[in-house]
Short mmCIF file of C-alpha atoms in Angstrom, two decimals:
data_model
loop_
_atom_site.label_atom_id
_atom_site.label_comp_id
_atom_site.label_asym_id
_atom_site.label_seq_id
_atom_site.Cartn_x
_atom_site.Cartn_y
_atom_site.Cartn_z
CA MET A 1 34.77 19.67 6.05
CA ASP A 2 33.92 16.29 7.58
CA LEU A 3 33.11 14.58 4.27
CA VAL A 4 32.90 15.22 0.54
CA PHE A 5 31.08 13.15 -2.07
CA ARG A 6 33.21 13.82 -5.15
CA ASP A 7 31.71 13.91 -8.66
CA ALA A 8 28.27 12.60 -7.65
CA GLU A 9 25.26 12.72 -9.95
CA VAL A 10 23.04 14.76 -7.66
CA VAL A 11 19.33 13.92 -7.78
CA ASP A 12 18.28 16.64 -5.40
CA GLY A 13 14.68 15.67 -4.62
CA THR A 14 13.03 18.59 -6.39
CA GLY A 15 12.15 16.58 -9.49
CA GLY A 16 14.45 18.79 -11.58
CA ALA A 17 17.22 17.46 -13.81
CA SER A 18 20.15 15.82 -12.04
CA TYR A 19 23.56 17.46 -12.15
CA ARG A 20 27.16 16.51 -11.43
CA ALA A 21 28.65 18.07 -8.28
CA ASP A 22 30.78 17.76 -5.20
CA VAL A 23 28.66 17.74 -2.05
CA ALA A 24 30.36 18.57 1.25
CA ILE A 25 29.08 17.61 4.71
CA ASP A 26 30.01 19.30 7.96
CA GLY A 27 28.43 19.13 11.40
CA GLY A 28 25.67 16.80 10.20
CA ARG A 29 24.45 19.19 7.50
CA ILE A 30 25.09 19.86 3.83
CA ALA A 31 27.72 22.57 3.91
CA ALA A 32 28.52 23.13 0.22
CA ILE A 33 27.39 22.04 -3.26
CA VAL A 34 29.86 22.82 -6.03
CA LYS A 35 28.51 21.95 -9.46
CA GLU A 36 30.71 20.74 -12.29
CA GLY A 37 31.79 23.71 -14.39
CA ALA A 38 31.27 26.16 -11.54
CA ALA A 39 32.49 29.70 -12.12
CA ALA A 40 36.22 30.26 -12.14
CA GLY A 41 37.59 30.78 -8.69
CA CYS A 42 35.04 28.48 -7.03
CA GLN A 43 37.29 26.03 -5.24
CA ARG A 44 36.35 22.36 -4.95
CA PRO A 45 35.69 21.47 -1.31
CA THR A 46 38.18 19.39 0.64
CA ALA A 47 37.51 17.23 3.69
CA ARG A 48 38.93 14.76 6.15
CA ARG A 49 37.27 12.04 4.09
CA VAL A 50 36.50 12.03 0.37
CA VAL A 51 34.18 9.45 -1.21
CA ASP A 52 34.60 8.93 -4.96
CA ALA A 53 31.00 9.04 -6.23
CA GLU A 54 31.81 8.80 -9.95
CA GLY A 55 28.91 7.05 -11.70
CA LEU A 56 26.71 7.05 -8.59
CA ALA A 57 23.59 9.03 -7.74
CA LEU A 58 23.34 11.04 -4.53
CA SER A 59 19.82 11.73 -3.29
CA PRO A 60 18.10 12.81 -0.09
CA GLY A 61 17.27 9.99 2.29
CA PHE A 62 14.04 8.13 1.54
CA ILE A 63 11.02 8.71 3.77
CA ASP A 64 8.81 5.70 4.45
CA MET A 65 5.37 7.25 4.86
CA HIS A 66 3.78 4.03 6.14
CA ALA A 67 5.92 1.89 8.45
CA HIS A 68 5.19 -0.69 11.14
CA SER A 69 8.54 -0.49 12.96
CA ASP A 70 7.01 0.77 16.22
CA LEU A 71 8.70 -1.97 18.28
CA ALA A 72 11.26 -3.15 15.72
CA LEU A 73 13.27 0.06 16.14
CA LEU A 74 13.55 -0.72 19.87
CA ARG A 75 14.04 -4.47 19.48
CA ASP A 76 16.61 -4.48 16.67
CA PRO A 77 19.28 -1.76 16.76
CA ASP A 78 20.62 -2.99 13.40
CA HIS A 79 17.30 -2.51 11.53
CA SER A 80 18.95 -3.18 8.16
CA ALA A 81 15.51 -3.94 6.75
CA LYS A 82 15.07 -0.19 6.34
CA ALA A 83 18.57 1.28 6.67
CA ALA A 84 19.88 -0.80 3.77
CA GLN A 85 17.10 0.53 1.52
CA GLY A 86 18.21 4.12 2.08
CA VAL A 87 15.31 4.88 4.40
CA THR A 88 16.33 7.64 6.78
CA LEU A 89 12.88 8.41 8.27
CA GLU A 90 9.88 6.19 9.02
CA VAL A 91 6.36 7.31 9.96
CA LEU A 92 5.00 5.07 12.73
CA GLY A 93 1.68 4.75 14.55
CA GLN A 94 -0.13 3.58 11.44
CA ASP A 95 -3.59 2.12 10.80
CA GLY A 96 -5.01 3.44 14.05
CA LEU A 97 -3.22 0.96 16.34
CA SER A 98 -0.01 1.54 18.25
CA TYR A 99 1.37 1.86 21.77
CA ALA A 100 0.76 5.49 22.81
CA PRO A 101 -1.21 7.09 24.33
CA VAL A 102 -2.24 4.24 26.67
CA ASP A 103 -2.98 3.32 30.23
CA ASP A 104 -2.07 -0.11 31.60
CA ARG A 105 -5.32 -1.73 30.44
CA THR A 106 -5.13 -0.27 26.93
CA LEU A 107 -1.47 -1.24 26.55
CA ALA A 108 -2.22 -4.86 27.42
CA GLU A 109 -5.12 -4.94 24.96
CA VAL A 110 -3.31 -3.30 22.05
CA ARG A 111 -0.32 -5.59 22.50
CA LYS A 112 -2.63 -8.57 22.01
CA ALA A 113 -4.51 -6.94 19.14
CA ILE A 114 -1.44 -6.31 16.97
CA THR A 115 0.86 -9.17 17.95
CA GLY A 116 0.82 -10.17 14.29
CA TRP A 117 2.20 -6.77 13.27
CA ASN A 118 4.87 -6.22 15.91
CA GLY A 119 5.23 -9.34 18.04
CA SER A 120 3.98 -9.74 21.58
CA GLY A 121 6.36 -7.15 23.00
CA ASP A 122 7.54 -9.48 25.75
CA ASP A 123 11.09 -8.39 24.91
CA ILE A 124 10.28 -4.66 25.24
CA ASP A 125 10.32 -2.52 28.37
CA PHE A 126 7.16 -0.45 27.93
CA ASP A 127 8.38 2.35 30.15
CA TRP A 128 6.13 4.97 28.52
CA ARG A 129 2.42 5.69 28.41
CA THR A 130 2.26 8.98 26.48
CA VAL A 131 3.20 9.98 22.94
CA GLY A 132 5.95 12.17 24.34
CA GLY A 133 7.25 9.30 26.44
CA TYR A 134 7.44 7.03 23.40
CA LEU A 135 9.27 9.69 21.37
CA ASP A 136 11.66 10.23 24.29
CA ARG A 137 12.37 6.49 24.22
CA LEU A 138 13.24 6.71 20.52
CA ASP A 139 15.57 9.59 21.29
CA ARG A 140 17.88 7.26 23.20
CA GLY A 141 19.16 6.20 19.78
CA ILE A 142 17.64 4.22 16.92
CA ALA A 143 18.77 3.07 13.49
CA VAL A 144 16.77 5.61 11.47
CA ASN A 145 14.69 8.69 12.27
CA ALA A 146 11.02 8.24 13.16
CA ALA A 147 7.87 10.37 13.24
CA TYR A 148 4.63 9.30 14.92
CA LEU A 149 0.91 9.41 14.16
CA ILE A 150 -1.59 9.29 17.03
CA PRO A 151 -3.50 6.01 16.53
CA GLN A 152 -7.23 6.75 16.62
CA GLY A 153 -8.16 3.11 17.30
CA THR A 154 -5.93 3.07 20.38
CA VAL A 155 -7.39 6.40 21.50
CA ARG A 156 -10.90 4.95 21.19
CA MET A 157 -9.82 1.78 23.00
CA TYR A 158 -8.52 3.99 25.84
CA ALA A 159 -11.57 6.28 26.13
CA VAL A 160 -14.47 4.06 25.00
CA GLY A 161 -13.28 0.46 25.01
CA TRP A 162 -14.19 -2.18 22.44
CA ASP A 163 -17.93 -1.46 22.20
CA ASP A 164 -19.54 -0.84 18.81
CA ARG A 165 -21.47 2.29 19.76
CA PRO A 166 -21.20 6.06 19.50
CA ALA A 167 -18.95 7.75 22.05
CA THR A 168 -20.68 9.69 24.81
CA GLY A 169 -20.01 13.39 25.16
CA SER A 170 -17.50 12.85 27.98
CA GLU A 171 -15.78 10.07 26.03
CA LEU A 172 -15.45 12.30 22.97
CA ASP A 173 -13.99 15.03 25.16
CA HIS A 174 -11.51 12.48 26.53
CA MET A 175 -10.48 11.49 22.99
CA ARG A 176 -10.07 15.13 22.00
CA ARG A 177 -7.77 15.68 24.97
CA LEU A 178 -5.69 12.61 24.16
CA VAL A 179 -5.26 13.74 20.56
CA ALA A 180 -4.39 17.29 21.58
CA GLU A 181 -1.84 16.07 24.12
CA GLY A 182 -0.25 13.80 21.53
CA MET A 183 0.00 16.61 19.02
CA GLU A 184 1.50 18.95 21.64
CA GLN A 185 4.08 16.27 22.44
CA GLY A 186 5.25 16.03 18.84
CA ALA A 187 2.99 13.75 16.78
CA VAL A 188 2.69 14.72 13.11
CA GLY A 189 -0.97 13.75 12.77
CA MET A 190 -3.49 10.98 13.43
CA SER A 191 -4.05 7.62 11.77
CA SER A 192 -7.09 5.34 11.57
CA GLY A 193 -7.67 1.74 10.64
CA LEU A 194 -11.29 1.76 9.54
CA THR A 195 -11.39 -1.94 8.75
CA TYR A 196 -9.81 -2.71 12.16
CA THR A 197 -11.57 -2.77 15.51
CA PRO A 198 -12.20 -0.76 17.60
CA GLY A 199 -11.30 2.22 15.37
CA MET A 200 -13.83 1.19 12.74
CA TYR A 201 -16.66 1.65 15.25
CA ALA A 202 -16.22 5.42 15.02
CA LYS A 203 -18.75 7.22 12.82
CA ASP A 204 -17.85 10.16 10.61
CA ALA A 205 -19.01 12.78 13.11
CA GLU A 206 -16.61 11.42 15.73
CA LEU A 207 -13.70 11.25 13.28
CA THR A 208 -14.43 14.78 12.09
CA GLU A 209 -14.20 16.13 15.64
CA LEU A 210 -10.82 14.46 16.17
CA CYS A 211 -9.58 15.71 12.80
CA ARG A 212 -10.47 19.26 13.83
CA VAL A 213 -8.09 18.88 16.77
CA VAL A 214 -5.34 17.57 14.47
CA ALA A 215 -5.91 20.46 12.04
CA GLY A 216 -5.53 22.95 14.86
CA TYR A 217 -1.94 21.80 15.29
CA GLY A 218 -1.15 21.74 11.57
CA GLY A 219 -1.11 17.94 11.38
CA TYR A 220 -2.68 15.55 8.91
CA TYR A 221 -5.11 12.63 8.97
CA CYS A 222 -3.89 9.30 7.60
CA PRO A 223 -6.76 6.81 7.28
CA HIS A 224 -6.72 3.21 6.21
CA HIS A 225 -10.26 3.83 5.03
CA ARG A 226 -13.31 1.61 5.21
CA SER A 227 -12.83 -0.42 2.04
CA TYR A 228 -10.26 -1.14 -0.65
CA GLY A 229 -12.70 -3.57 -2.29
CA ALA A 230 -16.49 -3.28 -2.55
CA GLY A 231 -17.40 0.39 -2.33
CA ALA A 232 -13.75 1.51 -2.46
CA LEU A 233 -14.48 4.74 -4.35
CA GLU A 234 -17.23 5.64 -1.89
CA ALA A 235 -14.80 4.98 0.97
CA TYR A 236 -12.22 7.32 -0.57
CA GLU A 237 -14.87 9.97 -1.15
CA GLU A 238 -15.95 9.68 2.50
CA MET A 239 -12.42 10.52 3.67
CA VAL A 240 -12.13 13.48 1.30
CA ARG A 241 -15.48 14.87 2.42
CA LEU A 242 -14.77 14.30 6.12
CA THR A 243 -11.38 16.02 6.12
CA ARG A 244 -12.62 18.96 4.06
CA GLU A 245 -15.37 19.51 6.59
CA ALA A 246 -12.80 19.33 9.41
CA GLY A 247 -10.32 21.59 7.59
CA CYS A 248 -7.67 18.90 7.96
CA ALA A 249 -4.99 17.74 5.51
CA LEU A 250 -5.52 14.20 4.22
CA HIS A 251 -2.92 11.53 3.48
CA LEU A 252 -4.42 8.30 2.13
CA ALA A 253 -2.64 5.20 3.43
CA HIS A 254 -1.54 2.52 0.92
CA ALA A 255 -3.96 3.99 -1.59
CA THR A 256 -4.92 1.39 -4.15
CA MET A 257 -7.89 -0.41 -5.68
CA ASN A 258 -7.97 -4.13 -4.91
CA PHE A 259 -10.07 -7.25 -5.58
CA GLY A 260 -11.63 -8.32 -8.86
CA MET A 261 -14.28 -5.62 -9.08
CA ASN A 262 -11.62 -2.88 -9.06
CA LYS A 263 -9.28 -4.18 -11.76
CA GLY A 264 -8.34 -1.27 -14.03
CA ARG A 265 -10.28 1.31 -11.99
CA ALA A 266 -7.36 3.37 -10.68
CA PRO A 267 -8.15 6.25 -13.10
CA GLU A 268 -11.54 6.63 -11.40
CA LEU A 269 -9.84 7.06 -8.03
CA LEU A 270 -7.38 9.61 -9.41
CA ALA A 271 -10.18 11.56 -11.08
CA LEU A 272 -11.96 11.78 -7.71
CA LEU A 273 -8.77 13.05 -6.06
CA ASP A 274 -7.97 15.49 -8.88
CA GLU A 275 -11.41 17.05 -8.59
CA ALA A 276 -10.89 17.61 -4.86
CA LEU A 277 -7.32 18.88 -5.34
CA ASP A 278 -8.44 21.34 -7.99
CA ALA A 279 -11.11 22.59 -5.58
CA GLY A 280 -8.46 23.34 -2.96
CA ALA A 281 -8.26 20.13 -0.90
CA ASP A 282 -4.91 19.27 0.72
CA ILE A 283 -4.42 15.61 -0.21
CA SER A 284 -1.50 13.22 -0.59
CA LEU A 285 -1.19 9.43 -0.66
CA ASP A 286 1.33 6.63 -0.41
CA THR A 287 1.67 3.22 -2.07
CA TYR A 288 4.02 0.26 -2.15
CA PRO A 289 5.19 -1.16 -5.52
CA TYR A 290 3.71 -4.66 -5.15
CA THR A 291 0.30 -6.23 -5.73
CA PRO A 292 -0.41 -8.39 -2.62
CA GLY A 293 -1.46 -6.82 0.64
CA CYS A 294 -0.42 -7.91 4.12
CA THR A 295 -2.35 -7.92 7.38
CA THR A 296 -3.39 -10.21 10.20
CA LEU A 297 -5.77 -13.12 9.72
CA VAL A 298 -8.06 -11.87 12.48
CA ALA A 299 -8.46 -8.57 10.62
CA VAL A 300 -10.63 -10.19 7.91
CA LEU A 301 -13.34 -11.19 10.39
CA PRO A 302 -16.58 -9.20 10.54
CA SER A 303 -16.40 -6.33 12.99
CA TRP A 304 -19.15 -7.71 15.22
CA ALA A 305 -16.96 -10.76 15.88
CA SER A 306 -14.23 -8.51 17.30
CA GLU A 307 -16.39 -6.41 19.60
CA GLY A 308 -15.10 -6.64 23.16
CA GLY A 309 -11.46 -7.22 22.26
CA PRO A 310 -9.13 -10.17 21.60
CA GLU A 311 -10.41 -12.46 24.37
CA ALA A 312 -13.98 -11.97 23.19
CA VAL A 313 -12.92 -12.90 19.64
CA LEU A 314 -11.35 -16.14 20.87
CA ALA A 315 -14.47 -17.00 22.85
CA ARG A 316 -16.64 -16.54 19.75
CA LEU A 317 -14.30 -18.69 17.67
CA ARG A 318 -14.52 -21.52 20.22
CA ASP A 319 -18.32 -21.53 20.03
CA ASP A 320 -19.44 -23.65 17.05
CA GLU A 321 -22.65 -21.76 16.41
CA THR A 322 -20.98 -18.35 16.47
CA ALA A 323 -18.08 -19.63 14.37
CA GLU A 324 -20.58 -20.74 11.74
CA ARG A 325 -22.09 -17.23 11.70
CA ILE A 326 -18.62 -15.82 11.16
CA ARG A 327 -18.02 -18.25 8.28
CA HIS A 328 -21.31 -17.31 6.63
CA HIS A 329 -20.50 -13.63 6.94
CA LEU A 330 -17.03 -14.17 5.48
CA GLU A 331 -17.84 -16.52 2.63
CA VAL A 332 -21.36 -15.49 1.66
CA LEU A 333 -22.15 -11.94 2.74
CA GLY A 334 -18.71 -10.35 2.53
CA SER A 335 -17.10 -9.22 5.79
CA ASP A 336 -16.44 -5.55 6.48
CA GLY A 337 -13.05 -6.70 7.75
CA CYS A 338 -12.42 -8.10 4.26
CA HIS A 339 -13.55 -4.93 2.48
CA GLY A 340 -17.08 -6.18 1.81
CA VAL A 341 -15.88 -8.92 -0.54
CA PRO A 342 -16.88 -12.59 -0.03
CA MET A 343 -13.76 -14.50 0.98
CA ASP A 344 -11.73 -16.33 -1.66
CA TRP A 345 -9.47 -18.48 0.51
CA ASP A 346 -7.11 -19.11 -2.41
CA THR A 347 -5.92 -15.49 -2.09
CA ILE A 348 -4.79 -15.96 1.54
CA GLU A 349 -1.19 -17.05 2.17
CA ILE A 350 0.18 -17.48 5.69
CA SER A 351 3.24 -15.26 6.16
CA GLY A 352 3.88 -15.59 9.88
CA VAL A 353 2.74 -17.23 13.10
CA SER A 354 3.38 -16.50 16.75
CA GLU A 355 3.35 -20.12 17.93
CA ALA A 356 6.46 -22.01 16.80
CA THR A 357 4.49 -25.26 16.56
CA LEU A 358 2.52 -23.78 13.64
CA ALA A 359 5.59 -22.82 11.59
CA ASP A 360 4.85 -25.43 8.91
CA TRP A 361 1.87 -23.31 7.83
CA VAL A 362 4.05 -20.41 6.75
CA GLY A 363 4.06 -20.08 2.97
CA ARG A 364 0.91 -22.18 2.53
CA ARG A 365 -2.49 -21.04 1.28
CA VAL A 366 -5.50 -21.31 3.55
CA ASP A 367 -7.80 -24.05 2.26
CA GLY A 368 -10.99 -22.92 3.97
CA TRP A 369 -12.69 -21.64 7.09
CA ALA A 370 -11.94 -24.73 9.19
CA THR A 371 -8.22 -24.15 8.74
CA ALA A 372 -8.48 -20.41 9.32
CA ARG A 373 -10.48 -20.97 12.52
CA ARG A 374 -7.93 -23.48 13.80
CA LEU A 375 -5.04 -21.11 13.12
CA LEU A 376 -6.77 -18.18 14.79
CA LEU A 377 -7.38 -20.23 17.94
CA GLU A 378 -4.06 -22.04 18.17
CA ASP A 379 -2.05 -18.93 17.32
CA ARG A 380 -4.18 -16.72 19.59
CA LEU A 381 -4.86 -14.27 16.74
CA GLY A 382 -1.14 -13.78 16.03
CA THR A 383 -1.17 -15.06 12.43
CA THR A 384 -0.15 -12.72 9.60
CA ILE A 385 -1.15 -13.18 5.97
CA LEU A 386 -0.42 -12.07 2.44
CA GLN A 387 -3.62 -11.29 0.55
CA HIS A 388 -3.15 -11.67 -3.21
CA VAL A 389 -5.84 -9.26 -4.41
CA GLY A 390 -3.99 -6.42 -6.18
CA HIS A 391 -3.61 -5.41 -9.84
CA GLU A 392 -0.38 -4.31 -11.50
CA GLU A 393 -2.04 -1.77 -13.78
CA ASN A 394 -3.57 -0.03 -10.76
CA VAL A 395 -0.20 0.02 -8.98
CA ARG A 396 1.54 1.66 -11.96
CA THR A 397 -1.22 4.19 -12.61
CA ILE A 398 -1.39 5.45 -9.03
CA MET A 399 2.38 5.77 -8.58
CA ARG A 400 2.49 8.32 -11.41
CA HIS A 401 0.11 10.72 -9.67
CA ARG A 402 1.18 14.23 -8.68
CA VAL A 403 0.60 13.69 -4.92
CA HIS A 404 2.01 10.16 -4.70
CA THR A 405 4.65 9.23 -2.11
CA GLY A 406 6.27 5.94 -1.16
CA GLY A 407 5.33 3.81 1.84
CA SER A 408 6.37 0.23 2.52
CA ASP A 409 3.57 -0.83 4.90
CA GLY A 410 6.33 -3.21 5.95
CA ILE A 411 5.40 -5.73 8.64
CA LEU A 412 8.68 -7.19 9.87
CA GLN A 413 7.18 -10.05 11.89
CA GLY A 414 6.85 -13.63 10.70
CA LEU A 415 9.00 -16.22 9.00
CA LYS A 416 7.92 -15.12 5.52
CA PRO A 417 7.02 -11.41 5.61
CA HIS A 418 5.94 -9.44 2.57
CA PRO A 419 9.07 -8.50 0.55
CA ARG A 420 7.96 -4.86 0.62
CA ALA A 421 9.36 -4.64 4.16
CA TYR A 422 12.91 -5.09 2.82
CA GLY A 423 12.49 -4.01 -0.79
CA THR A 424 10.06 -1.13 -1.40
CA PHE A 425 12.46 1.72 -2.17
CA PRO A 426 15.01 -0.16 -4.33
CA GLN A 427 12.02 -1.77 -6.06
CA TYR A 428 10.86 1.69 -7.11
CA LEU A 429 14.33 2.68 -8.34
CA GLY A 430 15.23 -0.59 -10.01
CA ARG A 431 12.05 -2.09 -11.41
CA TYR A 432 9.81 0.93 -11.97
CA VAL A 433 12.46 3.48 -12.96
CA ARG A 434 15.28 1.62 -14.68
CA ASP A 435 13.57 -1.53 -15.97
CA LEU A 436 10.05 -0.36 -16.81
CA GLY A 437 10.41 3.41 -17.20
CA VAL A 438 7.16 4.06 -15.35
CA LEU A 439 8.84 7.03 -13.61
CA THR A 440 11.99 8.99 -14.38
CA LEU A 441 14.73 8.81 -11.78
CA GLU A 442 14.33 12.47 -10.85
CA ASP A 443 10.56 12.21 -10.50
CA CYS A 444 10.75 9.00 -8.48
CA VAL A 445 13.27 10.46 -6.03
CA ALA A 446 10.96 13.46 -5.51
CA HIS A 447 8.13 11.03 -4.69
CA LEU A 448 10.32 9.40 -2.04
CA THR A 449 11.92 12.51 -0.50
CA SER A 450 10.67 16.09 -0.92
CA ARG A 451 6.97 15.25 -1.28
CA PRO A 452 6.76 13.29 1.98
CA ALA A 453 8.97 15.87 3.72
CA ALA A 454 6.48 18.55 2.69
CA ARG A 455 3.57 16.52 4.04
CA LEU A 456 5.41 16.11 7.35
CA GLY A 457 6.16 19.82 7.52
CA LEU A 458 9.94 19.34 7.49
CA THR A 459 11.88 22.38 6.40
CA ASP A 460 15.39 20.93 6.44
CA ARG A 461 14.94 17.43 5.03
CA GLY A 462 13.89 15.93 1.71
CA ARG A 463 16.19 17.91 -0.61
CA ILE A 464 19.89 18.32 -1.26
CA ARG A 465 20.43 21.96 -0.36
CA GLU A 466 23.03 23.81 1.61
CA GLY A 467 21.99 23.95 5.26
CA TYR A 468 19.75 20.88 5.04
CA ARG A 469 20.38 17.86 7.25
CA ALA A 470 22.76 15.34 5.73
CA ASP A 471 20.24 12.48 5.45
CA LEU A 472 21.60 11.11 2.17
CA VAL A 473 21.69 8.00 0.00
CA LEU A 474 24.42 7.14 -2.53
CA PHE A 475 23.27 4.48 -4.98
CA ASP A 476 24.10 3.03 -8.38
CA PRO A 477 21.20 3.63 -10.81
CA GLU A 478 22.43 0.73 -12.97
CA THR A 479 22.42 -1.93 -10.25
CA VAL A 480 20.04 -0.74 -7.52
CA GLY A 481 17.28 -3.25 -6.90
CA ALA A 482 15.29 -5.14 -4.32
CA GLY A 483 16.92 -8.36 -3.23
CA ALA A 484 13.80 -9.37 -1.32
CA THR A 485 11.46 -11.80 -3.08
CA TYR A 486 8.39 -13.73 -1.98
CA ASP A 487 10.58 -16.82 -1.48
CA SER A 488 13.45 -14.92 0.22
CA PRO A 489 11.77 -11.84 1.71
CA ARG A 490 14.58 -10.84 4.09
CA THR A 491 17.26 -10.43 1.42
CA LEU A 492 18.86 -6.98 1.46
CA PRO A 493 18.90 -4.76 -1.66
CA THR A 494 21.76 -4.26 -4.09
CA GLY A 495 23.38 -1.10 -5.40
CA ILE A 496 23.14 1.10 -2.27
CA PRO A 497 26.66 1.42 -0.81
CA HIS A 498 26.24 4.41 1.50
CA VAL A 499 23.44 5.83 3.68
CA LEU A 500 23.92 8.78 6.04
CA ILE A 501 21.71 10.12 8.80
CA ASN A 502 22.60 13.50 10.23
CA GLY A 503 25.95 13.17 8.46
CA GLU A 504 26.79 9.84 10.06
CA PHE A 505 27.23 6.64 8.06
CA VAL A 506 24.58 4.05 8.97
CA MET A 507 25.40 2.04 5.83
CA GLU A 508 29.01 2.10 4.64
CA ASP A 509 30.27 0.13 1.65
CA GLY A 510 27.02 -1.83 1.72
CA ARG A 511 27.31 -2.87 5.37
CA ARG A 512 25.46 -1.69 8.45
CA THR A 513 27.62 0.31 10.82
CA SER A 514 27.07 0.41 14.58
CA ALA A 515 25.69 3.95 14.42
CA LEU A 516 22.36 4.74 16.09
CA ALA A 517 22.01 8.13 14.43
CA GLY A 518 18.21 8.19 14.29
CA ARG A 519 16.02 10.23 16.59
CA SER A 520 12.36 11.21 16.83
CA VAL A 521 11.19 13.85 14.37
CA ARG A 522 8.53 15.96 16.08
CA ARG A 523 6.11 18.38 14.55
CA THR A 524 6.10 21.88 15.97
CA ARG A 525 3.44 24.50 15.54
#
């Protein structure tokens, strides 16, 4: 054999009780599992390398169901932000905005629109235009594996533009074709950002038609739905109804209940989902184990202010009369970009800027509209924020649910990113398993491995079984934890010495190796 983990406590991803065993790896796959006390005559495996795993837990690699590493994987071959957490697969193309499929115009526009998420991309050679081309680019070698969701907002940008209107018949046909081509080229589903323009301009009938295409290829729909604040339950119900009509599986992105009116209301959300699940709906969800959210500052503006694209937004912000209308909508009426809730500027913390001259703002709270307007203009919409609007009791309640999976929603840009980008998975294992007992270790590992693998349709990942790919994490249950904090958000976790992808060490003795063992993971029919 190539490698044996000797005397590991195997947490196999099924949710069943852990067991002590030797696990042998050969040719990038799990070749043998010999449990302690195996029948007489069952020889312990030998290998060219043996790792003493006494006192350590061996689990399948963690799957980040909501990642924003679309350019980071190309920009930073090291990518320890995820590799050091034990993440072996990320799902990209989230929130309806990413870089394929595009034409030249759409690529230029989407790069401006999500500079705050991924940087400007000036350091990237955008030598692709299709979903397949992007996945081929990943296949040249990346730090961890990656799957891709077709971004519905980008598709609408390509076929319709930035207008707030229904798509014409020919435009809808164009969007259908783009989605079908993306699915044929290996995408696992489609995402939406229904508080982000231009994706939010799509009505339910349009989304349903695109979901029917996704369903035809066995994919799933992953919406950032229309509100996590005012009317949140109605927004969840809309997505359940829409996907059931389309016959499409549903995966709810960063599913939580935020803002003051939703404190303690997570049980109402779970009751809504349980009713649909019991009636036969195919639903899953992901969350991160923190209370603040993270997005771009421009995202909180009312949707009418973003019609026409980034340059139109900047023009409106420069005009005093229009800027005052935006302020009134934000502070008095409640912007649809801010989930229908009147803005409380005290909840907004600057986490990153694109212009170096504005770096002193990072870590500070926004003190009102005048400051926000200045930042938006001077940073050309590139400012990212933390939004302190979550509730711990909601976070804990939702993570216990039977269809819950883990997703970091990790934005890696900015001087002070959300610590979830570097800490989500060890935070689950350390704080919520060991320290608080919200989940058992076995149950938590299932949330982070086999459940997401099932949603992605993967038949050889997400469990420790003979023949499965050797995407594995060896960690210490007594010391594993997130090093990242709000003050030091780029600190790597503790207690995770080894991470393997396809049988190759990407983390060894707690340090990143030079391996680029990750590749695209494509859905097949």
